[in-house]
Each structure stands twice: as C-alpha cells, then as structure tokens.
XYZ file of C-alpha atoms in Angstrom:
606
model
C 0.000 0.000 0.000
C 3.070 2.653 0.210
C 3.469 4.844 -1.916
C 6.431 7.120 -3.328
C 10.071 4.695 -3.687
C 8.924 1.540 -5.811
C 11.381 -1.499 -5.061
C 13.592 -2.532 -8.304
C 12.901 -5.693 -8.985
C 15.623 -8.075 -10.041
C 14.581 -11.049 -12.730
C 15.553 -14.759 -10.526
C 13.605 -17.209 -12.278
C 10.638 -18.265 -14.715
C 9.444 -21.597 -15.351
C 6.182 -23.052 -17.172
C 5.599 -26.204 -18.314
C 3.128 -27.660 -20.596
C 2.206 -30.698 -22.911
C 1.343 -30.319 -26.660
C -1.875 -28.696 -27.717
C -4.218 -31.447 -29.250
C -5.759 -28.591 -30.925
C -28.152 16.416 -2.743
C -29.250 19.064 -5.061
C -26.959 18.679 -8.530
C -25.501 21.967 -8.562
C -22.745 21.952 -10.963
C -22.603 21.464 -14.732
C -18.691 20.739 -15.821
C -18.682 20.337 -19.554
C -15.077 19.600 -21.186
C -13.351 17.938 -24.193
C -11.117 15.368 -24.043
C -9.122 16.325 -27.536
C -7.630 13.163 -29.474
C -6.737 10.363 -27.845
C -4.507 8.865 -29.812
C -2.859 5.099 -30.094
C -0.325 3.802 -32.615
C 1.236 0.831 -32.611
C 3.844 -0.351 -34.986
C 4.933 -4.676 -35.721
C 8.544 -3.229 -35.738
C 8.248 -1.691 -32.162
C 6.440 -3.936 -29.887
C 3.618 -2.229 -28.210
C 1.633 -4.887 -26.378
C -0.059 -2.532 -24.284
C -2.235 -1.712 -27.267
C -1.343 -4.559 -29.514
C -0.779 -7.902 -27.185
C 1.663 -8.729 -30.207
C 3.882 -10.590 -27.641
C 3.653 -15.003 -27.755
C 0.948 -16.443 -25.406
C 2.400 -18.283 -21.935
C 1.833 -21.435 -21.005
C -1.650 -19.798 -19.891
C -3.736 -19.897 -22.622
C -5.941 -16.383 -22.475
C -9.830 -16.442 -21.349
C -12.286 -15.472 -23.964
C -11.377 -11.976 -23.528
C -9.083 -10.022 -25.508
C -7.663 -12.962 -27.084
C -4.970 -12.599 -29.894
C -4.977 -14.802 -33.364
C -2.000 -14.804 -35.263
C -2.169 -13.452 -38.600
C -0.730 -15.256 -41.701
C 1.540 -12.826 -42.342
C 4.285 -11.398 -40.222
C 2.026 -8.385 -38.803
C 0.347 -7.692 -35.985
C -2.306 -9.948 -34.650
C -5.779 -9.954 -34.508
C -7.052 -9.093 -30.872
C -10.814 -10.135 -29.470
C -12.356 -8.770 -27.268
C -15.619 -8.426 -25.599
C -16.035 -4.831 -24.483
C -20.033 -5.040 -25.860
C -20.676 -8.543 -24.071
C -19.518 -10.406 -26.884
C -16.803 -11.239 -28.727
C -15.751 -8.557 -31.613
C -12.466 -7.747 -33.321
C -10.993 -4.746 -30.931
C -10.013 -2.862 -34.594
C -13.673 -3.117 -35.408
C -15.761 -2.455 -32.216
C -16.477 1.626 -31.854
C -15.343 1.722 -28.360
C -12.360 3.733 -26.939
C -10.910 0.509 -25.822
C -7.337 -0.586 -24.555
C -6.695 -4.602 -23.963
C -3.671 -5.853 -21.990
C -3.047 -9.813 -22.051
C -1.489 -11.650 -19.661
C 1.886 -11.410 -21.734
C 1.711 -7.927 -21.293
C 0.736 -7.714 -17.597
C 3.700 -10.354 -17.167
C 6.705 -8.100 -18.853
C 5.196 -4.935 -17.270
C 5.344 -6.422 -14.001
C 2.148 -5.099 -12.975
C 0.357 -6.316 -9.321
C -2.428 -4.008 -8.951
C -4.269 -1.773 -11.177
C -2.248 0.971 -10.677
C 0.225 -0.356 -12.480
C -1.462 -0.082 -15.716
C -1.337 3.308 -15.950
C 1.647 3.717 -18.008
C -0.650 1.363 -20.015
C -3.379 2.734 -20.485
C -4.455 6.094 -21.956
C -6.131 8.742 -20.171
C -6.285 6.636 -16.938
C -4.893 7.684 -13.767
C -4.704 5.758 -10.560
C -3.573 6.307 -6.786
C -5.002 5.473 -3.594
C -5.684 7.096 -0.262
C -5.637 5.463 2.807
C -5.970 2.219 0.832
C -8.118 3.336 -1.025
C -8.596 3.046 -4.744
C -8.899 6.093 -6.724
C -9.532 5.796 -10.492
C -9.917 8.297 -12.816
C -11.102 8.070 -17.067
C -10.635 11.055 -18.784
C -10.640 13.185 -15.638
C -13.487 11.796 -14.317
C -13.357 9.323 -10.565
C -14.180 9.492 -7.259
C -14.158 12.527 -5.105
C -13.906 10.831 -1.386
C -11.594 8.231 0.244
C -14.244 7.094 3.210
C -15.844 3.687 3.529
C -19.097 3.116 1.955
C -17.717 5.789 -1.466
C -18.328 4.664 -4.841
C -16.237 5.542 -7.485
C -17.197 6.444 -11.179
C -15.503 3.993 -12.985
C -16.410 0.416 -12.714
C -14.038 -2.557 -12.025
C -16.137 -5.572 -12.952
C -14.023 -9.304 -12.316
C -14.614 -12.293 -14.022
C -17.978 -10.083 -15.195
C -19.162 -9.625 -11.861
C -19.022 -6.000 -10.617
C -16.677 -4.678 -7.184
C -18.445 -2.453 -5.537
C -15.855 -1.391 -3.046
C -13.444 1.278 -3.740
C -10.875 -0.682 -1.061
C -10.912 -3.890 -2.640
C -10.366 -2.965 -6.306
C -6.555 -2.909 -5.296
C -6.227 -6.181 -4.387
C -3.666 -8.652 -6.110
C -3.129 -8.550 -9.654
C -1.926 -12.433 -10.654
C -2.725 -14.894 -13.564
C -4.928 -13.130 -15.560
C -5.969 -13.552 -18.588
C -6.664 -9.939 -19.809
C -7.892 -6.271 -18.689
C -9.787 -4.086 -21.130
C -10.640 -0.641 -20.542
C -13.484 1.004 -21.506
C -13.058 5.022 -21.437
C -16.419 7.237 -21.582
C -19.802 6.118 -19.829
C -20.907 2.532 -20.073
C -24.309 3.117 -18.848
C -26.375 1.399 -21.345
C -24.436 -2.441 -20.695
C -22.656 -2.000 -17.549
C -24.697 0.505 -15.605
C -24.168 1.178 -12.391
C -21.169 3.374 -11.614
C -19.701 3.464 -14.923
C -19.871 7.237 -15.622
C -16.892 7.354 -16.487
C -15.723 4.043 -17.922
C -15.426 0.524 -17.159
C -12.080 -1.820 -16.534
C -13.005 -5.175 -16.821
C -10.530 -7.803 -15.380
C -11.196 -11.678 -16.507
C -8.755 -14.382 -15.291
C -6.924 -17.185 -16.632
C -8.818 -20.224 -17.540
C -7.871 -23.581 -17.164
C -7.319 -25.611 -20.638
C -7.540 -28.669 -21.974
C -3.929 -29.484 -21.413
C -2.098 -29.387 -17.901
C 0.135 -26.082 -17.929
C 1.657 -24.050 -15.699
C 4.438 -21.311 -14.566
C 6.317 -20.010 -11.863
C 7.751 -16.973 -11.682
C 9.825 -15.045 -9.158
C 11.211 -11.686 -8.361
C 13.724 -9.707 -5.914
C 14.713 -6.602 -5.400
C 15.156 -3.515 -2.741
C 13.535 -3.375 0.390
C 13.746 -6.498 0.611
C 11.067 -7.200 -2.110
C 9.872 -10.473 -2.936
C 7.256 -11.227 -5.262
C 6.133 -15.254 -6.067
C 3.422 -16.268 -8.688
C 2.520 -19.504 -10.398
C -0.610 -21.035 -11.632
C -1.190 -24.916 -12.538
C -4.308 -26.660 -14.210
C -6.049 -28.781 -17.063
C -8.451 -31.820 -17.463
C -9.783 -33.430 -14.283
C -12.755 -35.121 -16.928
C -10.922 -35.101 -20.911
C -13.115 -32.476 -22.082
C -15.797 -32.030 -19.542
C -14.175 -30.984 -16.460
C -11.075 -28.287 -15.828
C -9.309 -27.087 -13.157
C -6.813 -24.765 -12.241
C -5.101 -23.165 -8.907
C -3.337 -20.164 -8.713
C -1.280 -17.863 -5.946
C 0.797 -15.064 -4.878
C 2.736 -13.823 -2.182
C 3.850 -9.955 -2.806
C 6.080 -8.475 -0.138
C 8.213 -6.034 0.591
C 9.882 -4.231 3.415
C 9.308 -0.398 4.488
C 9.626 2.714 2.240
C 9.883 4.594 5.696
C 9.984 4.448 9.336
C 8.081 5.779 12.304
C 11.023 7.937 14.305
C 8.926 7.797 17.001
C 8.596 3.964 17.179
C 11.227 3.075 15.261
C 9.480 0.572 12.843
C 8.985 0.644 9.386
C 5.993 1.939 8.000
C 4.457 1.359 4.286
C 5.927 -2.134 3.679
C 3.821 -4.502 1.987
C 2.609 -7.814 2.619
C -0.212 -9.535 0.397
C -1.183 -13.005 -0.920
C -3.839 -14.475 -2.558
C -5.093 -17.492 -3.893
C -7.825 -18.693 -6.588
C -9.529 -21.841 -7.765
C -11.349 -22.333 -11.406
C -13.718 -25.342 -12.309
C -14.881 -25.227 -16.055
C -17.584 -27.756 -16.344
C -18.705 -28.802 -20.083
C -21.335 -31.294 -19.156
C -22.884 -31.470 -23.324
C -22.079 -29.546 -26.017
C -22.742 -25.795 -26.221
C -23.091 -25.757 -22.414
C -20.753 -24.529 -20.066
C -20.509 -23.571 -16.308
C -17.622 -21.983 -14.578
C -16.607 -21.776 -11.108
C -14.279 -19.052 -9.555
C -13.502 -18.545 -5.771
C -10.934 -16.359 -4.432
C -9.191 -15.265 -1.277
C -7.140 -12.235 -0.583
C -5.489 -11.064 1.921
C -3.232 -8.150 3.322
C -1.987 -6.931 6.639
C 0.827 -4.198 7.285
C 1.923 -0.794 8.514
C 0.832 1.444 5.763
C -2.060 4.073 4.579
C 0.074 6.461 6.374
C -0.284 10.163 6.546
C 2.635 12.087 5.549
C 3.830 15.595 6.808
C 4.634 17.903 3.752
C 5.124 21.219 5.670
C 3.484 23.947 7.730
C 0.565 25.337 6.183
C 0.106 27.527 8.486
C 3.014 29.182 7.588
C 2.627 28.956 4.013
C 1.345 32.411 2.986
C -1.461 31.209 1.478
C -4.861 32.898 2.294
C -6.390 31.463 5.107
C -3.125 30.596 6.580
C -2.897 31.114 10.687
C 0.815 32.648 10.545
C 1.510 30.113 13.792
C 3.436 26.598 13.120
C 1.747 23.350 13.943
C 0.583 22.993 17.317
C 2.838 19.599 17.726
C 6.077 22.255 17.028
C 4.559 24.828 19.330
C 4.465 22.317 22.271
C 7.887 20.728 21.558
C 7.657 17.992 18.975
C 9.369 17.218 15.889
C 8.233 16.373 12.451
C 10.159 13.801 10.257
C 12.534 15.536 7.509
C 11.938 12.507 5.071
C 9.158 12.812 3.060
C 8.588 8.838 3.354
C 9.278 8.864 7.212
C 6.678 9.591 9.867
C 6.910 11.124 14.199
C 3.599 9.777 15.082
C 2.353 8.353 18.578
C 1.797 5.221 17.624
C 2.159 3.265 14.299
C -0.237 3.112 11.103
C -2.345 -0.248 10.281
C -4.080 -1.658 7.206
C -5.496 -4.639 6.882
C -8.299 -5.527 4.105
C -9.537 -9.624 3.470
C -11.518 -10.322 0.662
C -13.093 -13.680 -0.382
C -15.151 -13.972 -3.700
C -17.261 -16.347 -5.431
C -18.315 -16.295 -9.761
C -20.355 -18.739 -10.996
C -20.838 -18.296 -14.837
C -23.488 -19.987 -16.953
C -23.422 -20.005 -20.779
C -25.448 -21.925 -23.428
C -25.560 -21.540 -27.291
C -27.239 -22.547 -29.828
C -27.232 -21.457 -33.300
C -27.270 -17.826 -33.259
C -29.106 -17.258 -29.761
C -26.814 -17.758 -26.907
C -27.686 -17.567 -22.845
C -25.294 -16.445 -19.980
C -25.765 -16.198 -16.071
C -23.127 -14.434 -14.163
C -23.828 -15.045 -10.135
C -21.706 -13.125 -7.609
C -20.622 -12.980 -3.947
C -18.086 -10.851 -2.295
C -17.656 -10.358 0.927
C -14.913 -8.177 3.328
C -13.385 -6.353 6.087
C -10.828 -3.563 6.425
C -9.062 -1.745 8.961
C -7.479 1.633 8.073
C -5.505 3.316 11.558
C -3.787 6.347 10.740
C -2.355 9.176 12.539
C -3.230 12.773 11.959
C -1.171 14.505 14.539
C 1.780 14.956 12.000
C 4.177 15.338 15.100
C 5.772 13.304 17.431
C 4.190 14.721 20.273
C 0.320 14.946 19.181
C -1.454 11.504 19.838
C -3.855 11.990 17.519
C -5.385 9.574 15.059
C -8.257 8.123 12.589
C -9.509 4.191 12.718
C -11.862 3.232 10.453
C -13.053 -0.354 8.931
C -15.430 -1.933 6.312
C -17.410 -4.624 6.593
C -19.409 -4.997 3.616
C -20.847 -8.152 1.552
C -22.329 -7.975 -1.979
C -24.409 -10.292 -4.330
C -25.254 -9.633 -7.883
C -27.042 -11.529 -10.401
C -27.307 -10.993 -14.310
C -29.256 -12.513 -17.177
C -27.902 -12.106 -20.272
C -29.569 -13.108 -24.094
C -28.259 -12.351 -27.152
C -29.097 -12.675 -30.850
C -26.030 -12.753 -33.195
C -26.354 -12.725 -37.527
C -24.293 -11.555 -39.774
C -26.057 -8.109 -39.814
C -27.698 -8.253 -36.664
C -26.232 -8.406 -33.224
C -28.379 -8.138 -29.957
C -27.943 -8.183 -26.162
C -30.771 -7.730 -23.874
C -30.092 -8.756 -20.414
C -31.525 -7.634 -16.419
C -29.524 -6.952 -13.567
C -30.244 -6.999 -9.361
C -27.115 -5.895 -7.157
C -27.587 -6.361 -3.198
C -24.979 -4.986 -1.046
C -24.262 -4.216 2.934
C -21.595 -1.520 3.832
C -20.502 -0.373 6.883
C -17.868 2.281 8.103
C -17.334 0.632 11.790
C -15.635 1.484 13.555
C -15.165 4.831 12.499
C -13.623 7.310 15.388
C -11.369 10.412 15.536
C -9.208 10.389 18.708
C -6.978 13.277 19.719
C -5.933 15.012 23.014
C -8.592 16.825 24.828
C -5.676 19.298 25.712
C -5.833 20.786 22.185
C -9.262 21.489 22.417
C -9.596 23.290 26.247
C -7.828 27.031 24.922
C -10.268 26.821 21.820
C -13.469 26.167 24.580
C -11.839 28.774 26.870
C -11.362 25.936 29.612
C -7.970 25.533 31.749
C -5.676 22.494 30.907
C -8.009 19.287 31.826
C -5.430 17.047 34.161
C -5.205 14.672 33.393
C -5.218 14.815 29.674
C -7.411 11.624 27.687
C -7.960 11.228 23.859
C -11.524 12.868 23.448
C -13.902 10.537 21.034
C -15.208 12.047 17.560
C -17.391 8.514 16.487
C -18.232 8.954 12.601
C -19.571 6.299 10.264
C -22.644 4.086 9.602
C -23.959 1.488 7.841
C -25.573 1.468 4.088
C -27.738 -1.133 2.515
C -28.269 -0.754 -1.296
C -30.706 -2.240 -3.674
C -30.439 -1.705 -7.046
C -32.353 -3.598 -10.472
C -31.697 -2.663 -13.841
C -33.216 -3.979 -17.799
C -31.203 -3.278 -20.613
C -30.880 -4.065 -24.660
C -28.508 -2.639 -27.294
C -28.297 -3.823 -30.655
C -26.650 -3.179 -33.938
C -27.681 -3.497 -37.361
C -25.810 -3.494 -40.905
C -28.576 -1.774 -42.985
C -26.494 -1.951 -46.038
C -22.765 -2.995 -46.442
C -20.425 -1.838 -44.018
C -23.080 1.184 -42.508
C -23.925 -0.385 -38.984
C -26.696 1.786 -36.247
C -26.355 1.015 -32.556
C -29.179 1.649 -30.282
C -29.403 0.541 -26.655
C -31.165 1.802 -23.484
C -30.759 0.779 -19.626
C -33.582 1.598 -17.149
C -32.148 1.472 -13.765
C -33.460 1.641 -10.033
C -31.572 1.850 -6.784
C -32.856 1.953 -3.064
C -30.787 3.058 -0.047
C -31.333 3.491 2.993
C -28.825 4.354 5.779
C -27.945 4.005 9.755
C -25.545 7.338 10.731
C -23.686 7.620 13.293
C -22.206 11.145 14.195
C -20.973 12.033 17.629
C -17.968 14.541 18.575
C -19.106 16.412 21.924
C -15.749 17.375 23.165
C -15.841 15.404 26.249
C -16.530 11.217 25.322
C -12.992 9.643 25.974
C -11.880 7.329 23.375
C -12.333 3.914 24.627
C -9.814 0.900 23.110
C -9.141 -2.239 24.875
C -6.152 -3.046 21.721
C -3.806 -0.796 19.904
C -6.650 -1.022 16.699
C -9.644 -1.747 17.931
C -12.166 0.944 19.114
C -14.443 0.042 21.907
C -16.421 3.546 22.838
C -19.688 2.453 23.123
C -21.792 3.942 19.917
C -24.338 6.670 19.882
C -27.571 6.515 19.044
C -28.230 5.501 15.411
C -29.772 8.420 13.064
C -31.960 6.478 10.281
C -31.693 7.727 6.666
C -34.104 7.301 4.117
C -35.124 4.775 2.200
C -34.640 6.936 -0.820
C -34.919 5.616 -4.596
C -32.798 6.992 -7.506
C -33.914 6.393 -11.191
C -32.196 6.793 -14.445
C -32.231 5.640 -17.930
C -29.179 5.777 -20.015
C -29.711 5.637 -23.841
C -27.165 4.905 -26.501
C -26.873 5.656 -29.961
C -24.418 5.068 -32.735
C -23.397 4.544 -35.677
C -20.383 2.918 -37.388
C -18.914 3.017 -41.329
C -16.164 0.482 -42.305
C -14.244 2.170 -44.919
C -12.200 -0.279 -46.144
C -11.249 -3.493 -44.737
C -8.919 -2.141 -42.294
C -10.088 1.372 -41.556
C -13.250 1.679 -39.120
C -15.317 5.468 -38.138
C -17.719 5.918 -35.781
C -19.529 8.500 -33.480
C -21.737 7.637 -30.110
C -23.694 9.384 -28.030
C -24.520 8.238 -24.563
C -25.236 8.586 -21.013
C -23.748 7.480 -17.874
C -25.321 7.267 -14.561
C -23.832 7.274 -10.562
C -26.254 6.368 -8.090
C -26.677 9.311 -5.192
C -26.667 8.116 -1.563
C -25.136 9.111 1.857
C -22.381 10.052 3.157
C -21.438 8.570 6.004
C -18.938 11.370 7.579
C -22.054 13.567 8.600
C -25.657 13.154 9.371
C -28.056 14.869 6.246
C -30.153 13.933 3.590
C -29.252 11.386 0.394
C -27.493 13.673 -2.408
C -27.928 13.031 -5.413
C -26.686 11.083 -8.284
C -23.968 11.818 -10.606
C -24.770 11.807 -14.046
C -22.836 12.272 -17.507
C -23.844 13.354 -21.072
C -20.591 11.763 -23.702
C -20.405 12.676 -27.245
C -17.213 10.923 -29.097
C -15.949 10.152 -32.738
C -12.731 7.970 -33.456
C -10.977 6.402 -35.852
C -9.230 2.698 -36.213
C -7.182 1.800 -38.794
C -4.715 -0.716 -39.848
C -1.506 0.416 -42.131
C 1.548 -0.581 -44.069
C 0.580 -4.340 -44.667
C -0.667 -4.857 -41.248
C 2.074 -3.539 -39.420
C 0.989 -0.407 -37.919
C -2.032 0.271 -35.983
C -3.762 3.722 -35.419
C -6.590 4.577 -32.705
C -7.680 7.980 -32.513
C -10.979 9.678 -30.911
C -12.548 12.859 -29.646
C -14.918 13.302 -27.013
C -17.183 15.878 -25.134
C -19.208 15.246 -21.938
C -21.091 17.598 -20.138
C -22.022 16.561 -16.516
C -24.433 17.043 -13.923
C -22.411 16.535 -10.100
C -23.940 15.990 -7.136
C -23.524 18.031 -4.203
C-alpha cells in the first residue's frame, strides 16, 4: 500500500511447463473535451499494451481479448468483448485498450495501478488504501468507507463495488480491457466514467503451468505460479493459482522506530470449467485475498500555516509549538503510535453459458464479501497523539441474465440486472488530546489529559435492479446503427452515526480496535434513484482495415449518503458523452492507429 520509492525488482527465475496442444441538489454542470486520444502501434516496435503482439504463456488467455496470429508477419488480430460479446478490438467503436497476460507479465504489474503507463487517459492512486480511479478526468471525489467511485471494475464479469478492494492482487490473468467514456447502457451502475473489466486465466484442456519469481530492494519479494487442465478429458477443468507480494518499508516511524508502508499480500484462486454437453458450459471461480501491514500512512509535507497562502494562521503546527518534531523525510513519519491496514476479501463467480445457433444464454452469479481496517495518525508530530480508525465490513451479491441474438447483420444483447450490497464504516472514530481542544473552549488544561472521542460512520444497505438491450444493425454494407437503453433503479437506505461532543474519551481495549460504546443511530431514508441511459451510434467500415464511428450516450452514478455527517441522500452523478474515433490498420498490417474525440457535459452531485 506505500506509496512514493517503488522497489527494483531483479529477474531470478521463470518456469512453465506444458504438454502439446491437441488442438443532494446537482448543482454543478462541468462540460469539457477530451481532444484526441490517440494510439499507434507499430509490428517493428512492440507495443503490447495496445497490440498484445507478444507469444501467449503457457496460460492460454480467457475469452477476452484474445490474440490470433495473422498469416503474415504483422500484428495480430485481438478479441475482445467490451459489448458482451466477442468482436475484433479494430472493429468495435469503443475507446478501448486490452492488456493480455503477456503484457501484464513483462510490465510487471500487481495491482491496477500499475497499468497506468498502459493505459491512456487513466490515472490511478489510492488514499488510505483506497482506490482512486480516474477516465478522462473523471473518478471518485472521497476516500471514506461506503464511497463509490465512477468507474467500474467488474471481475470475471461480476461487478466490485468497493473502492478498497479494487486494489487487491493482480496475478494470472488472462486480460484487462478498458473502456473510457460512460458505459451506462451495458454496464450501468457506476460506470460514468468508464469501465475496466478484469477476466482471469482459464484452465485448458492441457495441464500447464508457470512459476515466476522476483527480488529486489527493500527487501522485495514477489512469487506467482498457476497450474491446471483436465480433471474429466473435455468435460471438467481445473486450475489453482497464488501469490505472495512483499516487501519491506519505504519509511519508518522515528517515534517507534518501525517501518511503515511495507507490503505484505497473498492471494489465492480456484477455477472449475464444467462442459457437461455440447454448447453448455458452467464456470466456477472462488478467491481469497489477503493483506496486513503498517501502511495508509499520513505524511507531513510542511506547515501550512506558515505557508502564505490565504487562510493561513501565521503560527506553526501545534505539535512544534508544544515541543515535537516532524520527520525531515518525506517517506518517514513522528507519530504516537504506528499506522495499520489490513483488508480480506473472499469472492465467489459462478458463470453460466449456453448456445445454440445464433441465440446464446449467460448467467453471471456473484458474492463478495470483506473487512478492512485503516488506523492512521493525523497529529503529523511526534508529540500529538492523535489519530483516525476506520473499517469496512461490507458483503455484496449480484445476479445478471444475459440473451443475445447474433447474424451476420444483426447483433443483440438484452439482459436484467439486481445488485444487493451491505456496507458499513465501523468502527469509524477520531481520537486526539482533549488538551488541544480546552484554549479553543476557553477551559484551563483538563489534568489529566485523555484522547476525546469524535465517532463517525454508519452502515448502508443498497438495492439496485436494472433492464437493458442494445443492438446493432448493418442496414447496407459496411453502414452499422447502434441503439441501446438501460432503465435502472436503486434503493438506499442508511444508519448514521455522528458524535464529537468534546468530552466522550476514546475507549480501546487493543492498539486497533475501538471500543467507545456507539451513539444513538440516526436512520436515513429509504430513498430511490432512477435513471435511464440511452445509446446511440453509428459505425462506417471504410475499407477493410479502416473503421469510423460516433456515439452518443449517457452514464449514470447512483446518489446516496455520506457517512462522515448526518443529512439527507445527495444526489446522483450523471454524464452526457459525445465521441468520434478512428481505427485503422496500415503498411501491410504492421501499424495500428486509434484515434478519438470526445465531449461530456455533466451534472455533479452536491
């Protein structure tokens, strides 16, 4: 979870091995333009962030963003399945970037913010282990528990709600794709401002498998493998996969004397593929992650206070006026006491397809379930014994239906959606000395001093149900239309807690664990949001290898509460997205160009 110094990793060792193939009130309107976004990618210069030109592993890649070698020497063909189904990448009119497993491998990448050298016009950090994504400018605005963001991470087709567990592990995947501009009409919920869609590695009909690990400073060490094929010849696959991702601290608590944001993360997953008859097929995916260490610190930069700026008190930080010391390293802490994360997350996908002919049937069923502690200290000095604790329990289901129609001309999906999900910020508590607060209240020095209780968080419960259908039809050679429309419901309702009286002492019978009994609860709602997001489009292949098209569509972010104060629902977040691109194919298949413009105008809630 540290940020700042990344270890250098040092290549050790690679193996695979694998037998022969057998064949509130919205009060601001932001409008913008994103000008050209623009991908090239040459045969000469490898590129496989855009191209996946690289040779598969030993890990054969899922049905997403596969690549086919062409007959020639050029680039290859890549597949993915951005609109629910499985389309050339060079010929689907989506601003759409697809990194295989090959690519993810070389780039060393272990959690999605590692993609952003990747990846056009995405940015990624995190606060207090926290994920924060951002498409074309466009993410989330707040780092508590129970925040959505406004990009969404879907795995294995099954959408994360949680902002803390989209940083979990990256390992043995078989591709990302990311979708940039609003994805309302097929992915709904949350995707105002794109969609990154993770799928992992599938087991094959042949037992395969790699190992692969990694050293470097701080005492880095990074281990991956995978291993799997044919329990039933045909019928029934398998395959296991891990990693252990570790490292030691970019910084140290002078106060303490530990380190502080050192890493230590591992994870494990299990895939059954099922093929009972033909043209049916049910997979199986559970995971486990895990991580527990002393980061999501807060870092001193300076004195604001004596910064000049307006607003600024002219005095230095209280810690410096009573005696203390800040840290001169911008990657070392003074605090009191030490900082904590820990986040588990276990999952469960269970994916039904059937074809037949042209009609084809999916079910994607999914569980998550979590907790999280974040303890950090706010003080800044060494001196101040102040601090922030917060965790999230939260468990999810989701359920979709998919049909679609494919033809030569015609290509349908039509599909309905139901989300469930608990979230909780508890415990939630500021702490610091009640000292600091008796000159503001015009009270002498209390004696003896205690850490006065601020208790802040609650719990949310969100329903949501959603129909949708897009389809697109050739009405003559090479002139496709796309229309599709989403009609979306959510319900929320919310439990508040909100307490900070001056006086409560902070209560903890462990170092991270806070045991102040809880206020009353302040009910919230139930309160409904609706949308509908529409899309429309059209596409005109102008030769074989060159592809123009233009979209307009709508994305939609559900309002809700915020848990950090006690007030009404605000409401949602929604986002108008023109956009016109380009794909083409050049010099005998051996360069690749991807350019497209966009506007979006959009409504924020307050």
């Amino acid at each position: 979870m540290g940020q700042g110094h990344a270890p250098k990793y040092i290549y050790v060792h690679q193996a695979k091995a694998e037998k022969p193939q057998r064949g509130g009130k919205m009060n601001h309107r932001h409008s913008r333009i994103v000008f050209v976004s623009l991908l090239a990618t040459a045969a000469a210069v490898p590129s496989a962030a855009v191209c996946a030109q690289t040779a598969q592993t030993a890990s054969s890649p899922p049905p997403s963003a596969q690549t086919d070698t062409a007959p020639d020497q050029g680039l290859q063909e890549i597949v993915v399945t951005a609109e629910k189904r499985s389309t050339n990448l060079q010929r689907t009119p989506i601003a759409v970037t697809a990194l295989t497993s090959d690519t993810l491998a070389k780039a060393q990448v272990r959690t999605l913010i590692d993609i952003q050298t990747l990846v056009p016009n995405f940015q990624m950090g995190q606060n207090s282990g926290y994920a924060q994504i951002t498409l074309r400018g466009i993410g989330i605005s707040n780092f508590v528990p129970t925040a959505e963001g406004a990009v969404a991470v879907n795995v294995n087709e099954a959408y994360v709600s949680r902002p803390i567990a989209q940083l979990s592990g990256i390992y043995d995947i078989g591709s990302i794709e990311v979708l940039r501009g609003p994805q309302g009409t097929l992915y709904g919920r949350n995707a105002t401002a794109g969609s990154v869609n993770i799928t992992t590695a599938r087991p094959t009909n042949d037992w395969s498998g790699y190992g692969r690990a990694t050293i470097g400073n701080f005492s880095a060490v990074n281990v991956e493998g995978a291993v799997g094929g044919p329990i039933v010849d045909d019928k029934i696959l398998f395959r296991v996969a891990g990693f252990v991702d570790r490292h030691s601290g970019y910084g140290r608590n002078l106060v303490t004397g530990n380190d502080v944001e050192d890493k230590n993360a591992r994870g494990v997953r299990g895939t059954l593929v099922i093929t009972p008859v033909s043209g049916l097929k049910a997979t199986v995916i559970g995971e486990y992650y895990k991580e527990n260490e002393r980061s999501a610190a807060q870092h001193y930069f300076g004195a604001a206070g004596l910064s000049g700026l307006s607003g600024s008190t002219g005095q230095p930080p209280v810690f410096v006026q009573q005696g203390g010391y800040a840290p001169t390293g911008l990657q070392d802490i003074a605090n009191v006491r030490d900082p904590k994360f820990r986040l588990r997350t276990a999952s469960a996908t269970g994916i039904v397809e059937w074809t037949s002919g042209p009609v084809s049937l999916k079910s994607v069923t999914g569980y998550r379930d979590q907790n999280s502690l974040t303890f950090e200290s706010i003080g800044a000095g060494s001196n101040v014994d102040a601090f922030y604790i917060a965790g999230e329990p939260a468990h999810q289901f989701s359920q979709e239906l998919q049909a679609h129609y494919d033809t030569s001309r015609l290509h349908a999906t039509a599909g309905l959606y139901y989300f469930k999900e608990y979230d909780a910020s508890i415990p939630g508590a500021v702490a610091f000395p009640g000292r600091l607060l008796d000159p503001i209240l015009g009270l002498p020095p209390r004696s003896p001093d205690y850490l006065v209780d601020g208790e802040i968080g609650g719990s949310i419960r969100t329903t949501a149900k959603a129909a949708f259908a897009q389809a697109s039809y050739e009405i003559v050679d090479r002139l496709t239309f796309t229309v599709g429309i989403r009609v979306s419901s959510e319900r929320k309702k919310a439990l508040l807690y909100n307490r900070f009286d001056f006086f409560t002492p902070y209560i903890s019978n462990s170092p991270y664990h806070n045991d102040t009994p809880l206020p009353a609860p302040t009910p919230e709602g139930p309160k409904t949001f609706k949308s509908t997001t529409p899309k429309l489009g059209i596409q005109y292949q102008l030769s074989r290898s060159t592809l123009a098209y233009a979209s307009y569509s709508k994305g939609f972010k559900s309002g809700g509460f915020d848990v950090t104060t006690i007030a009404p629902a605000f409401e949602p977040e929604k986002l108008t997205d023109y956009e016109g691109g380009i794909k083409t194919t050049l010099l005998d298949n051996r360069l690749r160009l991807r350019a497209a413009v966009q506007k979006s105008a959009t409504v924020a809630a307050e």
